[in-house]
Amino acid sequence: MRRILLAEPEKGGLAATWSDGTTSFWPAIWLRDQCACPVCRHPNGQRLFEIGDLPEHPQIGRVTLQGGSVEVVWQGEEHTSVYPPDFLYDSNLKTRQTPPIKLWGADLAALPEADWSQLERDPFEELAWLVSYHLHGFGLLRNVPARPGMVAEVGDRLGFVRTTNYGRLFDVVSEPDPNNLANTALGLGVHSDNPYRDPTPGVQLLHCLISDAPGGDSILVDGFAAAEQLREWAPEQFDLLTRVPATFRFADKDTDLQARTPLISVDTEGRICAIHFNNRSFAGIEGPVDVVESWYEAYRNFAQTLKQPERELVFRLAPGDLLVMQNERALHGRTAFDPNLGRRHLQGCYVDKDGLESRMRLLRRHIAKARQAAQ
Ligand SMILES: [Fe+2]
Ligand SMILES: [Zn+2]
């Protein structure tokens, strides 16, 4: 149990000492903005004021501990705010949490997997699988009934299926006159799907319905791990791939989709947050002429890094297996197969990343509530 032992105004904010001896500090403007009183927030939690309604420099007056919570009376306003210790702890600006991730390669000891019927029944199973999926950027579901359309049902349970020009779901089978190389029997190098969309699909689901053709094994590569390696080996090349956008395009008789994005995206703190890599739909770059050659060098290097055998997880999907991949991290491909000696039929769909994050938080909340009720 985390308790606050002492809370007092400090220059420009509030300082607190926790029962474990650590200290925290929150700037006054941040605290004032977080006030959760009925004047500041609707019962649904949404904020009722705008930033311009707050004093520019809120002044903390009296601070007291009330049943473990910190009560702040604001000077110059008739306003009192109460901050529960858990809220203060979770939103401690110094220990702000970023979702942990685990980089992997071919030697990943065990696939993050779960049995579908167990996951459907047991919120703990579902939460454990979602946590593992978020760590690794992909997860496998076993024994999902191998019937057409099931992939979209799973997509709607985990998030919200996004309809595209390929429909609500799409078939991956070998076709005589395909508009996409996915629908041939050719091997495919690892890639992210549809970087020609804005936004790029966040999550792809692929469900195996039939797999009795020789070949057609699945390949997965951790794009974040490969990009980290490039950053270590050739920082200037890494940098170039984060700064110069590439254009991706898909066109057929009904569509002309184009989007511009760097091959490697980093967030405001420099952490890798997305990879867009797809040689089939790469259209070109529009950077200044003098960077083109070095950009291509970096592109080639990154492609080789992605191809290292020690990065490749290779496994065979059996009917009923359903792969859920963060499309901008876990790059996927396949080996060639022989359509004359058997059939291979997958169905896929796209959902947004935030749907699965929401699902994970919701399960955490339900489980915490159930625990409290049981106590
Ligand atoms: Fe694909
Ligand atoms: Zn308030």
Coordinates of N, CA and C in Angstrom, one line a residue, residues 59-145:
Q59 N -2.1 29.4 -7.4 CA -1.3 29.5 -6.2 C -1.8 28.4 -5.2
I60 N -0.9 27.6 -4.8 CA -1.3 26.6 -3.8 C -1.4 27.2 -2.4
G61 N -2.5 27.1 -1.7 CA -2.7 27.7 -0.4 C -2.4 26.6 0.7
R62 N -3.5 26.3 1.4 CA -3.4 25.3 2.4 C -3.4 23.9 1.8
V63 N -2.5 23.0 2.4 CA -2.4 21.6 1.9 C -2.6 20.7 3.2
T64 N -3.6 19.8 3.1 CA -3.8 18.9 4.2 C -3.9 17.5 3.7
L65 N -3.7 16.5 4.6 CA -3.9 15.1 4.3 C -5.3 14.8 4.9
Q66 N -6.2 14.3 4.0 CA -7.6 13.9 4.4 C -7.8 12.4 4.1
G67 N -7.7 11.6 5.1 CA -7.9 10.1 4.8 C -7.0 9.6 3.8
G68 N -5.8 10.0 3.8 CA -4.8 9.5 2.8 C -4.7 10.3 1.5
S69 N -5.8 11.1 1.2 CA -5.7 12.0 0.0 C -5.1 13.3 0.3
V70 N -4.7 14.0 -0.7 CA -4.1 15.3 -0.5 C -5.2 16.4 -0.9
E71 N -5.5 17.3 0.1 CA -6.5 18.3 -0.2 C -5.7 19.6 -0.4
V72 N -6.0 20.3 -1.5 CA -5.3 21.5 -1.8 C -6.4 22.6 -1.9
V73 N -6.2 23.7 -1.1 CA -7.0 24.9 -1.2 C -6.3 25.9 -2.1
W74 N -6.9 26.4 -3.1 CA -6.2 27.3 -4.0 C -6.4 28.7 -3.6
Q75 N -5.3 29.5 -3.6 CA -5.3 30.9 -3.2 C -5.8 31.7 -4.3
G76 N -6.7 32.7 -4.0 CA -7.2 33.6 -5.0 C -8.3 33.1 -5.8
E77 N -8.7 31.8 -5.5 CA -9.9 31.2 -6.2 C -10.7 30.6 -5.0
E78 N -12.0 30.5 -5.2 CA -12.7 29.7 -4.2 C -12.8 28.3 -4.7
H79 N -11.7 27.6 -4.5 CA -11.6 26.2 -5.1 C -10.8 25.3 -4.3
T80 N -11.3 24.1 -4.1 CA -10.5 23.1 -3.3 C -10.5 21.8 -4.2
S81 N -9.3 21.2 -4.2 CA -9.1 20.0 -5.0 C -8.7 18.9 -4.1
V82 N -9.1 17.7 -4.4 CA -8.7 16.5 -3.6 C -8.1 15.5 -4.6
Y83 N -6.8 15.0 -4.2 CA -6.1 14.1 -5.1 C -5.8 12.8 -4.3
P84 N -6.5 11.7 -4.7 CA -6.2 10.4 -4.1 C -4.8 10.0 -4.3
P85 N -4.2 9.2 -3.4 CA -2.8 8.8 -3.5 C -2.5 8.0 -4.8
D86 N -3.4 7.1 -5.1 CA -3.2 6.3 -6.3 C -3.1 7.1 -7.6
F87 N -4.0 8.1 -7.6 CA -4.0 9.0 -8.8 C -2.6 9.7 -8.8
L88 N -2.2 10.3 -7.7 CA -0.9 11.0 -7.7 C 0.3 10.0 -8.0
Y89 N 0.2 8.8 -7.5 CA 1.3 7.9 -7.8 C 1.3 7.5 -9.3
D90 N 0.1 7.2 -9.9 CA 0.1 6.8 -11.3 C 0.5 7.9 -12.2
S91 N 0.2 9.1 -11.8 CA 0.4 10.3 -12.7 C 1.7 11.0 -12.3
N92 N 2.5 10.4 -11.5 CA 3.7 11.0 -11.1 C 4.5 11.4 -12.3
L93 N 4.8 12.6 -12.5 CA 5.4 13.1 -13.7 C 6.8 12.5 -13.9
K94 N 7.5 12.2 -12.8 CA 8.9 11.7 -12.9 C 8.9 10.2 -13.2
T95 N 7.9 9.5 -12.8 CA 7.9 8.1 -13.1 C 6.9 7.7 -14.2
R96 N 6.6 8.6 -15.1 CA 5.6 8.4 -16.1 C 5.9 7.0 -16.8
Q97 N 4.8 6.2 -16.9 CA 5.0 4.9 -17.4 C 4.9 4.9 -18.9
T98 N 5.9 4.2 -19.6 CA 5.7 3.9 -21.0 C 5.5 2.4 -21.1
P99 N 4.7 2.0 -22.0 CA 4.4 0.5 -22.1 C 5.7 -0.2 -22.4
P100 N 6.0 -1.2 -21.6 CA 7.2 -2.0 -21.8 C 7.1 -2.8 -23.1
I101 N 8.2 -2.9 -23.8 CA 8.3 -3.8 -24.9 C 9.5 -4.7 -24.8
K102 N 9.4 -5.9 -25.5 CA 10.5 -6.8 -25.4 C 10.9 -7.1 -26.8
L103 N 12.2 -6.8 -27.2 CA 12.7 -7.0 -28.5 C 13.0 -8.5 -28.6
W104 N 12.8 -9.1 -29.8 CA 13.0 -10.5 -30.0 C 13.6 -10.8 -31.3
G105 N 14.1 -12.1 -31.4 CA 14.7 -12.6 -32.7 C 14.3 -14.0 -32.9
A106 N 15.0 -14.7 -33.8 CA 14.7 -16.1 -34.1 C 14.7 -17.0 -32.8
D107 N 15.4 -16.6 -31.8 CA 15.6 -17.4 -30.6 C 14.5 -17.2 -29.6
L108 N 13.5 -16.5 -29.9 CA 12.4 -16.3 -28.9 C 11.9 -17.6 -28.4
A109 N 12.0 -17.8 -27.1 CA 11.8 -19.1 -26.5 C 10.4 -19.7 -26.8
A110 N 9.4 -18.9 -26.6 CA 8.1 -19.4 -26.7 C 7.2 -18.4 -27.4
L111 N 6.4 -18.8 -28.3 CA 5.5 -17.8 -29.0 C 4.4 -17.3 -28.0
P112 N 4.1 -16.0 -28.1 CA 3.0 -15.5 -27.2 C 1.7 -16.1 -27.7
E113 N 1.2 -17.1 -27.1 CA 0.0 -17.7 -27.6 C -1.0 -18.1 -26.6
A114 N -2.3 -18.3 -27.0 CA -3.3 -18.7 -26.1 C -4.3 -19.5 -26.9
D115 N -5.1 -20.3 -26.1 CA -6.1 -21.1 -26.7 C -7.4 -20.2 -26.8
W116 N -8.0 -20.2 -27.9 CA -9.1 -19.3 -28.1 C -10.3 -19.5 -27.2
S117 N -10.7 -20.8 -27.0 CA -11.9 -21.0 -26.2 C -11.6 -20.7 -24.7
Q118 N -10.3 -20.9 -24.3 CA -10.0 -20.5 -22.9 C -10.0 -19.0 -22.7
L119 N -9.5 -18.3 -23.7 CA -9.4 -16.9 -23.7 C -10.8 -16.3 -23.7
E120 N -11.7 -16.9 -24.4 CA -13.1 -16.5 -24.5 C -13.8 -16.6 -23.1
R121 N -13.4 -17.6 -22.4 CA -14.1 -17.9 -21.1 C -13.5 -17.1 -19.9
D122 N -12.2 -16.9 -20.0 CA -11.4 -16.5 -18.8 C -10.7 -15.1 -19.0
P123 N -11.2 -14.1 -18.3 CA -10.6 -12.7 -18.5 C -9.1 -12.7 -18.1
F124 N -8.7 -13.6 -17.2 CA -7.3 -13.6 -16.8 C -6.5 -14.0 -18.0
E125 N -7.0 -15.1 -18.7 CA -6.3 -15.6 -19.9 C -6.2 -14.6 -21.0
E126 N -7.3 -13.8 -21.1 CA -7.3 -12.8 -22.2 C -6.4 -11.7 -21.9
L127 N -6.4 -11.3 -20.6 CA -5.5 -10.2 -20.2 C -4.0 -10.7 -20.3
A128 N -3.7 -11.9 -19.9 CA -2.3 -12.4 -20.0 C -1.9 -12.4 -21.5
W129 N -2.8 -12.8 -22.3 CA -2.4 -12.9 -23.8 C -2.2 -11.5 -24.3
L130 N -3.1 -10.5 -23.9 CA -3.0 -9.2 -24.4 C -1.6 -8.5 -23.9
V131 N -1.3 -8.8 -22.7 CA 0.0 -8.2 -22.2 C 1.1 -8.8 -23.0
S132 N 1.1 -10.1 -23.3 CA 2.2 -10.7 -24.0 C 2.2 -10.1 -25.5
Y133 N 1.0 -10.0 -26.0 CA 0.9 -9.4 -27.4 C 1.6 -8.0 -27.4
H134 N 1.3 -7.2 -26.4 CA 1.8 -5.8 -26.4 C 3.3 -5.8 -26.2
L135 N 3.8 -6.8 -25.4 CA 5.3 -6.9 -25.2 C 6.0 -7.2 -26.5
H136 N 5.5 -8.2 -27.2 CA 6.2 -8.7 -28.4 C 5.7 -8.1 -29.7
G137 N 4.6 -7.4 -29.7 CA 4.1 -6.8 -31.0 C 3.3 -7.8 -31.8
F138 N 3.1 -9.0 -31.3 CA 2.3 -10.0 -32.0 C 1.8 -11.1 -31.0
G139 N 0.8 -11.8 -31.3 CA 0.4 -12.9 -30.5 C -0.4 -13.9 -31.4
L140 N -0.4 -15.1 -30.9 CA -1.0 -16.2 -31.7 C -2.2 -16.8 -30.9
L141 N -3.3 -17.0 -31.6 CA -4.5 -17.6 -31.0 C -4.6 -19.0 -31.6
R142 N -4.8 -20.0 -30.8 CA -4.9 -21.4 -31.3 C -6.3 -21.8 -31.2
N143 N -6.7 -22.7 -32.1 CA -8.0 -23.3 -32.1 C -9.2 -22.3 -32.3
V144 N -9.0 -21.4 -33.1 CA -10.1 -20.5 -33.5 C -10.8 -21.2 -34.6
P145 N -12.1 -21.4 -34.4 CA -12.9 -22.2 -35.4 C -12.5 -21.8 -36.8

